[in-house]
PDB file of C-alpha atoms and ligand atoms in Angstrom:
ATOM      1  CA  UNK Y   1      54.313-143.726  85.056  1.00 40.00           C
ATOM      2  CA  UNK Y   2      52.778-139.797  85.571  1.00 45.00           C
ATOM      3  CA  UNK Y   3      52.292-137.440  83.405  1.00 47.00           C
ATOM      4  CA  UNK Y   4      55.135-135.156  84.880  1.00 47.00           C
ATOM      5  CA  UNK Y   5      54.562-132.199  86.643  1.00 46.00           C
ATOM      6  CA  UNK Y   6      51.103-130.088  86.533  1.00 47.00           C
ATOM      7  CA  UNK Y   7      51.862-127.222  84.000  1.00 41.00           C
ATOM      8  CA  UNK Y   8      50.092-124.846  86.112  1.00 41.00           C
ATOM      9  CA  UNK Y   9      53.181-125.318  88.857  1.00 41.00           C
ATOM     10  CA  UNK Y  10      55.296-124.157  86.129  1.00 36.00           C
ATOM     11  CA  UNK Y  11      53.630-121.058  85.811  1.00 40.00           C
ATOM     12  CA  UNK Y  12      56.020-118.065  86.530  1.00 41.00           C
ATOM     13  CA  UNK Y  13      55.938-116.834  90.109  1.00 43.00           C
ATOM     14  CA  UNK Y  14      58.997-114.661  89.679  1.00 44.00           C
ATOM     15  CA  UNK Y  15      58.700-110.977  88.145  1.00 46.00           C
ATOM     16  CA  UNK Y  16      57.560-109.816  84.903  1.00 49.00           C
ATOM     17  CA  UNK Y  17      61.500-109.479  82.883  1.00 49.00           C
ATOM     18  CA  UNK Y  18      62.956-112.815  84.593  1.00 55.00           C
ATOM     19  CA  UNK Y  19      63.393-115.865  83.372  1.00 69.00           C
ATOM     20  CA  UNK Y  20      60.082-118.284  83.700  1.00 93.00           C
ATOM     21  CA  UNK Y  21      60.165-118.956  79.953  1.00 95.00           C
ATOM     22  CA  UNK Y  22      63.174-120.660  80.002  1.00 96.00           C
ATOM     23  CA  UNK Y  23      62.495-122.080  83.467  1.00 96.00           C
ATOM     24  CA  UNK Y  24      59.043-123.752  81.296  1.00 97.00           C
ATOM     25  CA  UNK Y  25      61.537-125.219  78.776  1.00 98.00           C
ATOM     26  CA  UNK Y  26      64.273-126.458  81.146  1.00 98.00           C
ATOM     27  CA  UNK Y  27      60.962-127.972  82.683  1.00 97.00           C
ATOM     28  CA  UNK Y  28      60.192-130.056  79.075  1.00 98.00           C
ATOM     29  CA  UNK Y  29      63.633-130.902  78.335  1.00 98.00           C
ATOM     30  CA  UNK Y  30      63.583-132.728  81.936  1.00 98.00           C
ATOM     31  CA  UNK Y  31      60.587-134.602  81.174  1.00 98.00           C
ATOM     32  CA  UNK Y  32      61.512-135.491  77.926  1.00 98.00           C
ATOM     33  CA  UNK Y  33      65.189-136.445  79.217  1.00 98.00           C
ATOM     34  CA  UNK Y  34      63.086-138.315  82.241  1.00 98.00           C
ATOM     35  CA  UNK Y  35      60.731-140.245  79.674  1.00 98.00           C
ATOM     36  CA  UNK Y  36      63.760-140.985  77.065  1.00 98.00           C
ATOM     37  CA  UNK Y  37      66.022-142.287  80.273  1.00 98.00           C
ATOM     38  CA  UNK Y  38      62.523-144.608  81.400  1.00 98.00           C
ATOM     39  CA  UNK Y  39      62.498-145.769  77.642  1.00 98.00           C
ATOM     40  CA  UNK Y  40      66.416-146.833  77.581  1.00 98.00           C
ATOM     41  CA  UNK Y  41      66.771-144.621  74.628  1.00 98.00           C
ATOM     42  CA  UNK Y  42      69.472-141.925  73.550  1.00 97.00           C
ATOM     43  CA  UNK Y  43      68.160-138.447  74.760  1.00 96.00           C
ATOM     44  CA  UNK Y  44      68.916-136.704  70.948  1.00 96.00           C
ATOM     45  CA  UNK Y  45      66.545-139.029  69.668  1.00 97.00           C
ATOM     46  CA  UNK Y  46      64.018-137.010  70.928  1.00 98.00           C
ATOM     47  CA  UNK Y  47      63.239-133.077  69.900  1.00 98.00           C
ATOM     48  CA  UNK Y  48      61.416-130.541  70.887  1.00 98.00           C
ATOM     49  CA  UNK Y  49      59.322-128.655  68.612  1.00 98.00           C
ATOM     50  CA  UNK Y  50      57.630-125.540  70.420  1.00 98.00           C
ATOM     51  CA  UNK Y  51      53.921-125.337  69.472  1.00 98.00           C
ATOM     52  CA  UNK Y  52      53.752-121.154  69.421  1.00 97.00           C
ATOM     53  CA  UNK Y  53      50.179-120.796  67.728  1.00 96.00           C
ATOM     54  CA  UNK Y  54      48.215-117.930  69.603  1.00 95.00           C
ATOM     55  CA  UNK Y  55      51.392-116.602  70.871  1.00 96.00           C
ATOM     56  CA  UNK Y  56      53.127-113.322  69.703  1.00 96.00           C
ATOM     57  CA  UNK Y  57      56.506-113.052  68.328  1.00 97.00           C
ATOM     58  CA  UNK Y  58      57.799-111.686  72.136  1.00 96.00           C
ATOM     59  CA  UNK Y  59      56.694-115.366  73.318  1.00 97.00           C
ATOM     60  CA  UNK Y  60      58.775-116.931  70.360  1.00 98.00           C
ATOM     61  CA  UNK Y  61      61.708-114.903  71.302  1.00 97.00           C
ATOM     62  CA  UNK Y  62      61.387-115.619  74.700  1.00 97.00           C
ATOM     63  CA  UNK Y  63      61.834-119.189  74.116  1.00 98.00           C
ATOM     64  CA  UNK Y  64      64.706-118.832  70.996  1.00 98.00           C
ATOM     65  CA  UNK Y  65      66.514-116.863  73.332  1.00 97.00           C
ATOM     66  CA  UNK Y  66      66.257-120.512  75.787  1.00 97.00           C
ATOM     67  CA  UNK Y  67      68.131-122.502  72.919  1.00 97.00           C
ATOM     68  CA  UNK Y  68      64.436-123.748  71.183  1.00 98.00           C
ATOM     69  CA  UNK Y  69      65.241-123.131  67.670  1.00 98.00           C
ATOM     70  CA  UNK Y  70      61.856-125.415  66.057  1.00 98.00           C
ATOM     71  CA  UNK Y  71      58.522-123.860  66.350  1.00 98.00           C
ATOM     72  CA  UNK Y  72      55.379-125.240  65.376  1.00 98.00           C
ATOM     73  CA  UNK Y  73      52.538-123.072  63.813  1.00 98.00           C
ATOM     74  CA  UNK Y  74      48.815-124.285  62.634  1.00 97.00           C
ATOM     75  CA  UNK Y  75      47.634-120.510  61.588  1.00 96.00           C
ATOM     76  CA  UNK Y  76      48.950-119.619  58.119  1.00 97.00           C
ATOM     77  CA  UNK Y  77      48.579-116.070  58.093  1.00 97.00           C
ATOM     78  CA  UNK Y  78      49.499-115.620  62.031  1.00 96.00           C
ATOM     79  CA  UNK Y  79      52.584-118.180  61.480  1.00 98.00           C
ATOM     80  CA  UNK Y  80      53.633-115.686  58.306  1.00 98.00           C
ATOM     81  CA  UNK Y  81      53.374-112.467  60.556  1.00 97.00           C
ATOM     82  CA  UNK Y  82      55.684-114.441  62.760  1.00 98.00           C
ATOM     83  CA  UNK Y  83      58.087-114.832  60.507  1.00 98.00           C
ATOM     84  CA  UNK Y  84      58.421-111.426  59.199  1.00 98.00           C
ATOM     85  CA  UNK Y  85      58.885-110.437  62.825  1.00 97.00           C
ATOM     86  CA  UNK Y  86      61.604-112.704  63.816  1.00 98.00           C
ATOM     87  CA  UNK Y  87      63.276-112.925  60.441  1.00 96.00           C
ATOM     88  CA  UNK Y  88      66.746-112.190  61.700  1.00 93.00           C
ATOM     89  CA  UNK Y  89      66.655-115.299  64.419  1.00 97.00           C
ATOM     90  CA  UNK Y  90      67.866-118.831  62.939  1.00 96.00           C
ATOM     91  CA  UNK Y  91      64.280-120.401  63.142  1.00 98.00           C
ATOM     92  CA  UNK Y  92      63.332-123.985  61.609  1.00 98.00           C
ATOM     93  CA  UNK Y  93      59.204-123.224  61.150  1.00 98.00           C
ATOM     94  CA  UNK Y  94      57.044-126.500  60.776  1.00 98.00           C
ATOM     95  CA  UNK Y  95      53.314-126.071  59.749  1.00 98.00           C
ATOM     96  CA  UNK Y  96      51.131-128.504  62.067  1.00 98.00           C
ATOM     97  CA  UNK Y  97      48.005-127.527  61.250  1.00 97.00           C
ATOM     98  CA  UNK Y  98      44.869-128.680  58.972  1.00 96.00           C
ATOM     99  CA  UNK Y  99      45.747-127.302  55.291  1.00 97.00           C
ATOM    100  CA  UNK Y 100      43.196-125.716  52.944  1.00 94.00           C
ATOM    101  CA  UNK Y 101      44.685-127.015  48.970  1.00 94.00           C
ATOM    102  CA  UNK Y 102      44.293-123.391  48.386  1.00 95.00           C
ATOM    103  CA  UNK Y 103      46.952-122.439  50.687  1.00 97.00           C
ATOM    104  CA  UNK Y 104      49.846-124.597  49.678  1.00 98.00           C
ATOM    105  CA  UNK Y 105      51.910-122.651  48.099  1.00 98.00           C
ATOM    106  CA  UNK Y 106      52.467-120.206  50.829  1.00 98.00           C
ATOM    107  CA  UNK Y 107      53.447-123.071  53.309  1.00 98.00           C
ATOM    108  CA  UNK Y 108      55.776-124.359  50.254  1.00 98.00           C
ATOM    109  CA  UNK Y 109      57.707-121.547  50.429  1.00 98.00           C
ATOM    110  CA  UNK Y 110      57.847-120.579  54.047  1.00 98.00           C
ATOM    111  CA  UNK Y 111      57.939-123.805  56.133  1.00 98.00           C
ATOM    112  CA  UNK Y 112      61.210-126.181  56.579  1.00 98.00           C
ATOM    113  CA  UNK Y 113      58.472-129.282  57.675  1.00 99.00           C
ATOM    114  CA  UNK Y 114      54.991-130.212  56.825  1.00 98.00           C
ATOM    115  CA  UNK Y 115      53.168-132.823  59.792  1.00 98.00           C
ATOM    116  CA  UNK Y 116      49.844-132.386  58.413  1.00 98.00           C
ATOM    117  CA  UNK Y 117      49.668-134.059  55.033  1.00 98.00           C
ATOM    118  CA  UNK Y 118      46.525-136.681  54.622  1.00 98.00           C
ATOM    119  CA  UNK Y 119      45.775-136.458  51.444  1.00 97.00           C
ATOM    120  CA  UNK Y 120      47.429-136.757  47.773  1.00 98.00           C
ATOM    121  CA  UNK Y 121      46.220-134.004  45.713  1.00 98.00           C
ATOM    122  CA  UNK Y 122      47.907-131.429  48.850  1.00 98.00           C
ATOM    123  CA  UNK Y 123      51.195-133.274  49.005  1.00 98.00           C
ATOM    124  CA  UNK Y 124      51.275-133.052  44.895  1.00 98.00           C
ATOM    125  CA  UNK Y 125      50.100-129.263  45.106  1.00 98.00           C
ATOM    126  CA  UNK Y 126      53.146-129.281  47.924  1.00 98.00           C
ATOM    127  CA  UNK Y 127      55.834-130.794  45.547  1.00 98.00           C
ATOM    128  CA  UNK Y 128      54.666-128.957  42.611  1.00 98.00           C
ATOM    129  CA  UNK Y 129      55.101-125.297  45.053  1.00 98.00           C
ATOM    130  CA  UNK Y 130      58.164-125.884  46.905  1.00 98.00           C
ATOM    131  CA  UNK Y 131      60.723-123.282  45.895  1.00 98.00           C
ATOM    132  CA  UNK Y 132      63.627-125.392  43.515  1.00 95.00           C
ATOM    133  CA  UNK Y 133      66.631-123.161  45.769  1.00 95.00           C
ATOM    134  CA  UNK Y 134      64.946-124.515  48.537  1.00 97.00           C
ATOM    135  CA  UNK Y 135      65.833-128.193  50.297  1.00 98.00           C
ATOM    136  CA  UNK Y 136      62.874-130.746  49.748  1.00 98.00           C
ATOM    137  CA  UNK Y 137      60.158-129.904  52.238  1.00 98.00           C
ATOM    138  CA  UNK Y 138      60.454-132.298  54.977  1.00 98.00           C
ATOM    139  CA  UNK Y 139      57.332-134.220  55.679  1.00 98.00           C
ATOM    140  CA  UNK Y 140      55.351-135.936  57.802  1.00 98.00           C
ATOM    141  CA  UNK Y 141      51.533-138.289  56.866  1.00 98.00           C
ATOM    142  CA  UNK Y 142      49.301-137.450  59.501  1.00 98.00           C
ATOM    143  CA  UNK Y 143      47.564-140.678  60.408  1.00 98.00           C
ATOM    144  CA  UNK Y 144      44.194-141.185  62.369  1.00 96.00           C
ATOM    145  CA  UNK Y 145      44.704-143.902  65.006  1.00 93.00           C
ATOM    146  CA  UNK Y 146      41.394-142.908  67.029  1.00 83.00           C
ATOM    147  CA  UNK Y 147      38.955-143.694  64.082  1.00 75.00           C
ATOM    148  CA  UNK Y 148      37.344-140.308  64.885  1.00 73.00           C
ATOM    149  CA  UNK Y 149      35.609-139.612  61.479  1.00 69.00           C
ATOM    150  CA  UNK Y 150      35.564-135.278  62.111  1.00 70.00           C
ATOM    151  CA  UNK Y 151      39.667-135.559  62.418  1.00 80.00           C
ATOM    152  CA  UNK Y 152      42.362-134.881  60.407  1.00 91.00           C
ATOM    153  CA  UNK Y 153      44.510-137.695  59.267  1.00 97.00           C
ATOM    154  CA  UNK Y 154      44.116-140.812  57.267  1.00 97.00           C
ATOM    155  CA  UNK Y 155      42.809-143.944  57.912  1.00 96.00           C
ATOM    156  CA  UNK Y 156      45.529-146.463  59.039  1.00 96.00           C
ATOM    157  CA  UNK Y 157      44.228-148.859  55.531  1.00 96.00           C
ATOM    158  CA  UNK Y 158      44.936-146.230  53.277  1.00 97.00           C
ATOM    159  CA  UNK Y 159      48.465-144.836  54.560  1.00 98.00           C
ATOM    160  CA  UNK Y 160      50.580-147.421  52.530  1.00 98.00           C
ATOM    161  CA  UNK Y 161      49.300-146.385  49.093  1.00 98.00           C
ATOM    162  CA  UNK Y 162      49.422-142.679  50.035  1.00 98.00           C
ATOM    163  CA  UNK Y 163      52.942-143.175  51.709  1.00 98.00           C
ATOM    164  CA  UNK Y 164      53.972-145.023  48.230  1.00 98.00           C
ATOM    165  CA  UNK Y 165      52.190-142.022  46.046  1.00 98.00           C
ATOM    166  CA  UNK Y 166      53.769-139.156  48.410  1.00 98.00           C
ATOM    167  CA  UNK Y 167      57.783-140.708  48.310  1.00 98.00           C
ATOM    168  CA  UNK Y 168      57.822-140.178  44.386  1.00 98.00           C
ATOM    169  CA  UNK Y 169      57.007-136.601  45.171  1.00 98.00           C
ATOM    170  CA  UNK Y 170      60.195-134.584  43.887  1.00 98.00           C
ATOM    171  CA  UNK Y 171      59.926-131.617  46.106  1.00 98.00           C
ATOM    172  CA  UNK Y 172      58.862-133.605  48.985  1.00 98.00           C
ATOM    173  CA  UNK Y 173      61.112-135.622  51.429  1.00 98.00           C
ATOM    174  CA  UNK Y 174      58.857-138.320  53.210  1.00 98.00           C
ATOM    175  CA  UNK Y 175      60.686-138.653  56.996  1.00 98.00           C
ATOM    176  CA  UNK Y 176      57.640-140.369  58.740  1.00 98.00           C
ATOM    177  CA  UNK Y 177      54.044-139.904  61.070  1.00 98.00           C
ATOM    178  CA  UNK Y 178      52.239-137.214  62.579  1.00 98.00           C
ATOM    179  CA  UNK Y 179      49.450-138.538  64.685  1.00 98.00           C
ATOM    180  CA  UNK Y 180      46.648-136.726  67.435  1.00 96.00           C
ATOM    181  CA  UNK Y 181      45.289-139.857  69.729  1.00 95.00           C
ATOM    182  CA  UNK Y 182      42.082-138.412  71.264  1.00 92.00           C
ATOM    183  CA  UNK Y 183      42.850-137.053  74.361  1.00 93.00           C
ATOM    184  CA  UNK Y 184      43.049-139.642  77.554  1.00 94.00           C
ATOM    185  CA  UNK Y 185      44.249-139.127  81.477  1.00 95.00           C
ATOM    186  CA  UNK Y 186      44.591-143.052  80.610  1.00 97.00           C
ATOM    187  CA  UNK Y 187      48.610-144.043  80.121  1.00 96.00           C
ATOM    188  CA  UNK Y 188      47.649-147.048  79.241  1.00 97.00           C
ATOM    189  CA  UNK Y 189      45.518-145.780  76.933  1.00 96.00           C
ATOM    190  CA  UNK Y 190      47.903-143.118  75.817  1.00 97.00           C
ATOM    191  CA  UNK Y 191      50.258-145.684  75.404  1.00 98.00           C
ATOM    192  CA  UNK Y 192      48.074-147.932  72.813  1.00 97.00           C
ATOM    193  CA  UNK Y 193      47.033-145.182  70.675  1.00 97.00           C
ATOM    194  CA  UNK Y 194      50.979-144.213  69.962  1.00 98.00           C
ATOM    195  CA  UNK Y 195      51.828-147.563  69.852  1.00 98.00           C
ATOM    196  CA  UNK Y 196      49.487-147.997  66.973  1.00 98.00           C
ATOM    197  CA  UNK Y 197      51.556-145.252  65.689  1.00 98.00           C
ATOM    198  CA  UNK Y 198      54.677-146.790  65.845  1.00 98.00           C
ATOM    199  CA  UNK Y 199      53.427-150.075  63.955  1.00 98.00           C
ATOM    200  CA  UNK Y 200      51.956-148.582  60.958  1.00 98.00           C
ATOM    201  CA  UNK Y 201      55.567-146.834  60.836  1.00 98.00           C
ATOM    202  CA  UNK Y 202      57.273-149.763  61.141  1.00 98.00           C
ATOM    203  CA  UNK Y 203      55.009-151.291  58.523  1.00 98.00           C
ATOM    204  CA  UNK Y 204      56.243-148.998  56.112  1.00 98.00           C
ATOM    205  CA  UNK Y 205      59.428-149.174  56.751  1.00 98.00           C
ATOM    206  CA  UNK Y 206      59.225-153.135  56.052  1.00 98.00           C
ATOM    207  CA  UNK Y 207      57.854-151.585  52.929  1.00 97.00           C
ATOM    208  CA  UNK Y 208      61.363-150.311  52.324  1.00 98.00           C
ATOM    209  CA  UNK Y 209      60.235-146.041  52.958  1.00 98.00           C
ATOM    210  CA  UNK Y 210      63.217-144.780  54.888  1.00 97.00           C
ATOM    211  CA  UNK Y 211      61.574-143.243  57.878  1.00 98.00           C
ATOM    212  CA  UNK Y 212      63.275-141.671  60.694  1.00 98.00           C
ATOM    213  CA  UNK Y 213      60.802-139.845  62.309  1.00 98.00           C
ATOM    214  CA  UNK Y 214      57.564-139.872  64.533  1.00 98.00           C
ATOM    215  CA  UNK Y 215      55.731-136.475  65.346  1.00 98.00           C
ATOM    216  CA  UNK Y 216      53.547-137.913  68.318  1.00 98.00           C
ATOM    217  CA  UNK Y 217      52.874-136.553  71.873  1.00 98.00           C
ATOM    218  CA  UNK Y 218      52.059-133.162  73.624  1.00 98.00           C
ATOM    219  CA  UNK Y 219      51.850-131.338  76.910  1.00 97.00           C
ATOM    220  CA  UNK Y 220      50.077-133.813  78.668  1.00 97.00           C
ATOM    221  CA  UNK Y 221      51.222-137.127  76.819  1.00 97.00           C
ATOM    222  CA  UNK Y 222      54.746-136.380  75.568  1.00 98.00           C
ATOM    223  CA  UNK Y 223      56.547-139.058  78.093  1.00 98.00           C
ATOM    224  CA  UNK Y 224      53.988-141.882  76.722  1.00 98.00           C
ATOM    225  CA  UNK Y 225      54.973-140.716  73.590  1.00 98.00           C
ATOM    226  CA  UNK Y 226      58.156-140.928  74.308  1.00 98.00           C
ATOM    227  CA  UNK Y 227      58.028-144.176  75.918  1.00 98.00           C
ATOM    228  CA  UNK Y 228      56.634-145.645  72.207  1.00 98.00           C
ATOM    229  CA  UNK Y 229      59.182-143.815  70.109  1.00 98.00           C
ATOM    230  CA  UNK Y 230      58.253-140.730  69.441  1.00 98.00           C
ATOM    231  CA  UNK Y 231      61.241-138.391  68.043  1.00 98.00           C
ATOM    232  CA  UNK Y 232      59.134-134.989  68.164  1.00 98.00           C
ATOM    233  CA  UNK Y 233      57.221-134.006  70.383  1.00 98.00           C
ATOM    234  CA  UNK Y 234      54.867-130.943  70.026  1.00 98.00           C
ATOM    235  CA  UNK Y 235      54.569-129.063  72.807  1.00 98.00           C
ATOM    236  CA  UNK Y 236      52.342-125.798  73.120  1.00 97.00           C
ATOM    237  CA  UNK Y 237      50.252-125.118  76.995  1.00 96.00           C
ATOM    238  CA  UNK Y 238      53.351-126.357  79.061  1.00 96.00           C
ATOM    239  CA  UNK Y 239      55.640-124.305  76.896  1.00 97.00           C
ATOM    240  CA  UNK Y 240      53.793-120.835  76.510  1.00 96.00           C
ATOM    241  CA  UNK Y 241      50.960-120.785  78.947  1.00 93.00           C
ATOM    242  CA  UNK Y 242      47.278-121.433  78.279  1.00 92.00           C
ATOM    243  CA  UNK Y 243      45.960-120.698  75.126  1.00 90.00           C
ATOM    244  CA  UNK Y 244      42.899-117.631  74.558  1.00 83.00           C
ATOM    245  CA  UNK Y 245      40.925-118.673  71.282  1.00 68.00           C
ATOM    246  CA  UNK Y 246      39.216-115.590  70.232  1.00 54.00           C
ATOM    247  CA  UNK Y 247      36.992-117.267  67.514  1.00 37.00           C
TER     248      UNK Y 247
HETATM  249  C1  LIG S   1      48.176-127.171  69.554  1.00 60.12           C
HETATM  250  C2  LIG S   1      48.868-128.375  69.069  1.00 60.12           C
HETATM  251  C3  LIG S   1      49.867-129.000  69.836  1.00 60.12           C
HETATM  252  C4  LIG S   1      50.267-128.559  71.227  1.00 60.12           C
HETATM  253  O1  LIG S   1      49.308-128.988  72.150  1.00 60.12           O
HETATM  254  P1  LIG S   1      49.506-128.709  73.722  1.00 60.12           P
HETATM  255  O2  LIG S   1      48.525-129.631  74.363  1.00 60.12           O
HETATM  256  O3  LIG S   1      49.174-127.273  73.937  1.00 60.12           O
HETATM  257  O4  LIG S   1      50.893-129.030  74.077  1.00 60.12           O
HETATM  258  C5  LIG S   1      50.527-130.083  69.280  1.00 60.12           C
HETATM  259  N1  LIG S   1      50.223-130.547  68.051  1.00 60.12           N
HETATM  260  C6  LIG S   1      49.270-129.978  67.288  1.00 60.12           C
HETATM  261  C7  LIG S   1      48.987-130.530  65.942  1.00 60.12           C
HETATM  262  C8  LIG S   1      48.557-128.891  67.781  1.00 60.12           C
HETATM  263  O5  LIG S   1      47.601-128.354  67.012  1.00 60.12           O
END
């Protein structure tokens, strides 16, 4: 297996106005059709959710305007400017990143999906927010398979009581796992960490949760993602360029 093509060869090399986004997310939906066909599985058991963070509404567009209608934000405040810019385009918004208990309520009432939840007292705070016109937000436990103690997530021995605690939530809709393996060049390696993944999901679905979804792999690990049943993945650098962190 390879780890598809080099995102750098995607960069555009065509003229400023033409169409090298889309030509970046024809470029995903090929490797995540390639991976899915490797895996013997159905190709729409497999989405794309764009990771946008650091880009400007003009990027998001951009890629809308390709068919993408899932992004994936981690910024509060830069994922709300977002969405006051692009208001009038059918967007599904997921938040993805860490989340401060003082900031539920904001993501409560402006994000479709949650992938970030690893504690109780923010999926409670999250239940207790969400908007009663709105649908159940759609969630996913973010679970730490590299045992990294400075990452988000929690520990693989505490996800079934959490997973219990979290489905009773009423404004919550538990669909499943988030996870961030440390980053390897190793498939194999790759491969293990999401597999871990994909057993503590089964586990709880033994446990009688109805799960249907897995929120694992990114630019540079989305096909062994994919290849261990993954049914997101979250794509950002092969999607919108290199990121610039100013801080
Ligand atoms: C930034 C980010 C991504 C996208 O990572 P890329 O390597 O740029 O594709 C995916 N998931 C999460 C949680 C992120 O923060």
């Amino acid at each position: 297996m390879n780890n598809g093509p080099d995102p750098r060869e995607l960069e555009p090399d065509t003229k400023p106005g033409s169409d090298a986004p889309c030509v970046r997310w024809r470029a995903i939906q090929a490797r995540i059709a390639r991976a899915a066909a490797e895996a013997g599985r159905d190709l729409a058991s497999v989405r794309l959710l764009a990771v946008s963070k650091t880009f400007g509404p003009g990027a998001v567009r951009d890629i809308a305007a390709c068919g993408q209608a899932e992004f994936g934000e981690n910024y509060l405040q830069e994922a709300l400017g977002k969405q006051a810019a692009l208001a009038g385009l059918p967007l599904v918004w997921h938040f993805i990143g860490p989340i401060q208990s003082n900031k539920t309520r904001s993501i409560a009432e402006n994000f479709a999906w949650v992938h970030s939840v690893d504690r109780l007292k923010v999926a409670e705070r999250l239940s207790a927010q969400r908007p009663p016109g709105l649908p159940p937000l759609q969630l996913c436990i973010e679970v730490n398979v590299s045992g990294e103690a400075s990452k988000g997530g929690v520990a693989a021995a505490e996800l079934p009581a959490l997973a219990d605690a979290v489905a009773k939530l009423p404004g919550l809709q538990l669909r499943g796992l988030m996870a961030i393996p440390a980053p390897t060049p190793d498939t194999g390696a790759q491969r293990a960490a999401f597999r871990q993944v994909r057993e503590l999901f089964d586990g709880l679905r033994v446990r009688g949760h109805a799960l249907d979804t897995l929120s694992m792999g990114m630019s540079a690990d989305l096909e062994a993602a994919i290849l261990e049943g993954a049914t997101i993945v979250r794509v950002g650098t092969a999607l919108f360029g290199e990121r610039n962190y100013l801080g």
